[in-house]
Amino acid sequence: MSKIIVMMGAPGAGKGTQARLLQERLGLPQISTGDMFRAIKRAQTPLAEEIRPFMEAGGLVPDELTIRVVEERTAQPDGKGGYILDGFPRTTTQAEMLERLAAAQGHTIIAILVDVPFDILEKRTTGRRDCPICGEIYNIYFRPPKVDEVCDLHPETRLRRRADDNPETVARRLETYERETKPLLDYYAHTGRLHHVDGTRTPEAIYAEIEKAVTSAK
Ligand code: AP5
Ligand code: MG
């Protein structure tokens, strides 16, 4: 049966890194609410002004808007065979909506927790860079590009640093995660759909375990 793979984990745990590998190797689209909101923010429309304060404060974009964005994106034809959700759901309301969506679309849900202790997360976020062209994710401490601040695949392009990757906003994002999103782990665990993966290993080792969990899930 087709699946919705829900990537869970704290800010900087590696959800995006793993979702990109899953997209590339399993051929399912990666749907990242964070990436979609950042694209909206760059477009400088009234909607951008609506979401900016929440993102810059390390809080959550309101459920109503987030749900609308996810409904529209998952209705695209590329999601027919299933998809990867990176950064959604983050609240109980979003999780409830996802149950209804999955039932209506005929997909089953599998949740993957990429688990990383808090003390590692700071370097993961403050050291992160990404390529504005291809979205490749680097880290100045753990996964540096070949040339400082330049994408390996797009040598003419300087890497970006996310506006919310400063230590103050990261601290707020971690608090928001603890308060709003962590309780969802129990929800998926109780329904037997949570796979816990040690996120302190190499991206390849983590990926191998996730792929096994995904392909063996019913
Ligand atoms: P979002 O973009 O989802 O941010 P996040 O949850 O804080 O997660 P990150 O993207 O920071 O981390 P990640 O787990 O993807 O890690 P990555 O793979 O990049 O959300 C941003 C904001 O948008 C939210 O704060 C909120 O305001 C809003 N938003 C989004 N979704 C929402 C929703 N559903 N509802 C309401 N609001 C929403 O890796 C991190 C770093 O570590 C990288 O540098 C990477 O190279 C490195 N790394 C990765 N894996 C490894 C490894 N195994 N070993 C060493 N380094 C590694
Ligand atoms: Mg991410």
CSV table of C-alpha atoms in Angstrom, one decimal, residues 34-146:
chain,number,residue,atom,x,y,z
A,34,GLY,CA,9.5,24.6,6.4
A,35,ASP,CA,10.9,24.8,2.8
A,36,MET,CA,7.5,25.8,1.5
A,37,PHE,CA,7.1,28.6,4.1
A,38,ARG,CA,10.6,29.9,3.4
A,39,ALA,CA,9.7,30.0,-0.4
A,40,ILE,CA,6.5,31.9,0.5
A,41,LYS,CA,8.5,34.3,2.7
A,42,ARG,CA,11.0,35.1,-0.1
A,43,ALA,CA,8.1,35.9,-2.5
A,44,GLN,CA,7.2,39.0,-0.4
A,45,THR,CA,3.5,38.7,-0.7
A,46,PRO,CA,0.9,39.5,2.0
A,47,LEU,CA,1.0,35.9,3.0
A,48,ALA,CA,4.8,36.2,3.6
A,49,GLU,CA,4.1,39.0,6.1
A,50,GLU,CA,1.5,36.8,7.8
A,51,ILE,CA,4.0,34.0,8.4
A,52,ARG,CA,7.2,35.9,9.0
A,53,PRO,CA,6.7,36.8,12.7
A,54,PHE,CA,6.0,33.2,13.7
A,55,MET,CA,9.0,31.8,11.9
A,56,GLU,CA,11.4,34.6,13.1
A,57,ALA,CA,10.2,34.0,16.7
A,58,GLY,CA,10.8,30.3,16.4
A,59,GLY,CA,7.1,29.6,16.9
A,60,LEU,CA,4.7,27.8,14.6
A,61,VAL,CA,2.7,29.1,11.7
A,62,PRO,CA,-1.0,28.8,12.6
A,63,ASP,CA,-2.6,25.5,11.9
A,64,GLU,CA,-5.3,26.7,9.6
A,65,LEU,CA,-2.7,28.1,7.1
A,66,THR,CA,-0.3,25.2,7.5
A,67,ILE,CA,-3.1,22.7,6.8
A,68,ARG,CA,-4.2,24.6,3.7
A,69,VAL,CA,-0.7,24.6,2.3
A,70,VAL,CA,-0.4,20.8,3.0
A,71,GLU,CA,-3.8,20.0,1.5
A,72,GLU,CA,-3.0,21.9,-1.7
A,73,ARG,CA,0.5,20.4,-2.1
A,74,THR,CA,-0.5,16.8,-1.4
A,75,ALA,CA,-3.3,17.0,-3.9
A,76,GLN,CA,-0.7,17.3,-6.7
A,77,PRO,CA,-0.5,14.2,-9.0
A,78,ASP,CA,3.1,13.4,-7.9
A,79,GLY,CA,1.8,12.4,-4.4
A,80,LYS,CA,-0.5,9.6,-5.7
A,81,GLY,CA,2.0,6.9,-4.9
A,82,GLY,CA,2.7,8.3,-1.5
A,83,TYR,CA,5.0,11.1,-0.2
A,84,ILE,CA,7.4,12.2,2.5
A,85,LEU,CA,6.3,14.8,5.0
A,86,ASP,CA,9.2,16.7,6.4
A,87,GLY,CA,8.2,19.0,9.3
A,88,PHE,CA,4.5,18.1,9.3
A,89,PRO,CA,2.5,17.4,11.5
A,90,ARG,CA,3.7,19.5,14.4
A,91,THR,CA,0.6,19.9,16.5
A,92,THR,CA,-2.3,17.6,17.5
A,93,THR,CA,-4.7,19.4,15.1
A,94,GLN,CA,-2.3,18.8,12.2
A,95,ALA,CA,-1.9,15.2,13.2
A,96,GLU,CA,-5.7,14.7,13.2
A,97,MET,CA,-6.0,16.4,9.9
A,98,LEU,CA,-3.3,14.0,8.5
A,99,GLU,CA,-5.3,11.0,9.6
A,100,ARG,CA,-8.3,12.2,7.6
A,101,LEU,CA,-6.1,13.1,4.6
A,102,ALA,CA,-4.4,9.7,4.6
A,103,ALA,CA,-7.7,7.9,4.8
A,104,ALA,CA,-9.2,10.0,1.9
A,105,GLN,CA,-6.1,9.5,-0.2
A,106,GLY,CA,-5.7,5.8,0.5
A,107,HIS,CA,-2.3,6.0,2.1
A,108,THR,CA,-1.0,4.5,5.4
A,109,ILE,CA,1.2,6.5,7.7
A,110,ILE,CA,4.6,5.6,9.0
A,111,ALA,CA,6.4,8.0,11.4
A,112,ILE,CA,10.2,8.1,11.7
A,113,LEU,CA,11.8,9.8,14.6
A,114,VAL,CA,15.4,10.9,13.9
A,115,ASP,CA,16.6,11.1,17.5
A,116,VAL,CA,19.6,13.4,18.3
A,117,PRO,CA,20.5,14.6,21.8
A,118,PHE,CA,20.0,18.4,22.5
A,119,ASP,CA,23.7,19.1,22.9
A,120,ILE,CA,24.5,18.1,19.3
A,121,LEU,CA,21.6,20.1,17.8
A,122,GLU,CA,23.1,23.5,18.3
A,123,LYS,CA,26.1,22.7,16.0
A,124,ARG,CA,23.7,21.0,13.5
A,125,THR,CA,21.6,24.2,13.2
A,126,THR,CA,24.2,27.0,13.6
A,127,GLY,CA,26.6,25.2,11.3
A,128,ARG,CA,24.0,24.5,8.6
A,129,ARG,CA,24.3,26.0,5.1
A,130,ASP,CA,22.2,25.1,2.0
A,131,CYS,CA,22.4,25.7,-1.7
A,132,PRO,CA,19.8,28.2,-3.1
A,133,ILE,CA,19.8,26.3,-6.5
A,134,CYS,CA,19.6,22.6,-5.6
A,135,GLY,CA,18.7,22.7,-1.8
A,136,GLU,CA,21.7,20.5,-1.0
A,137,ILE,CA,22.3,20.7,2.8
A,138,TYR,CA,25.8,21.2,4.2
A,139,ASN,CA,27.3,21.7,7.7
A,140,ILE,CA,30.5,23.6,8.3
A,141,TYR,CA,31.3,21.2,11.2
A,142,PHE,CA,30.0,17.9,10.0
A,143,ARG,CA,29.5,18.1,6.2
A,144,PRO,CA,31.5,20.9,4.8
A,145,PRO,CA,31.5,21.7,1.1
A,146,LYS,CA,34.7,21.2,-0.8
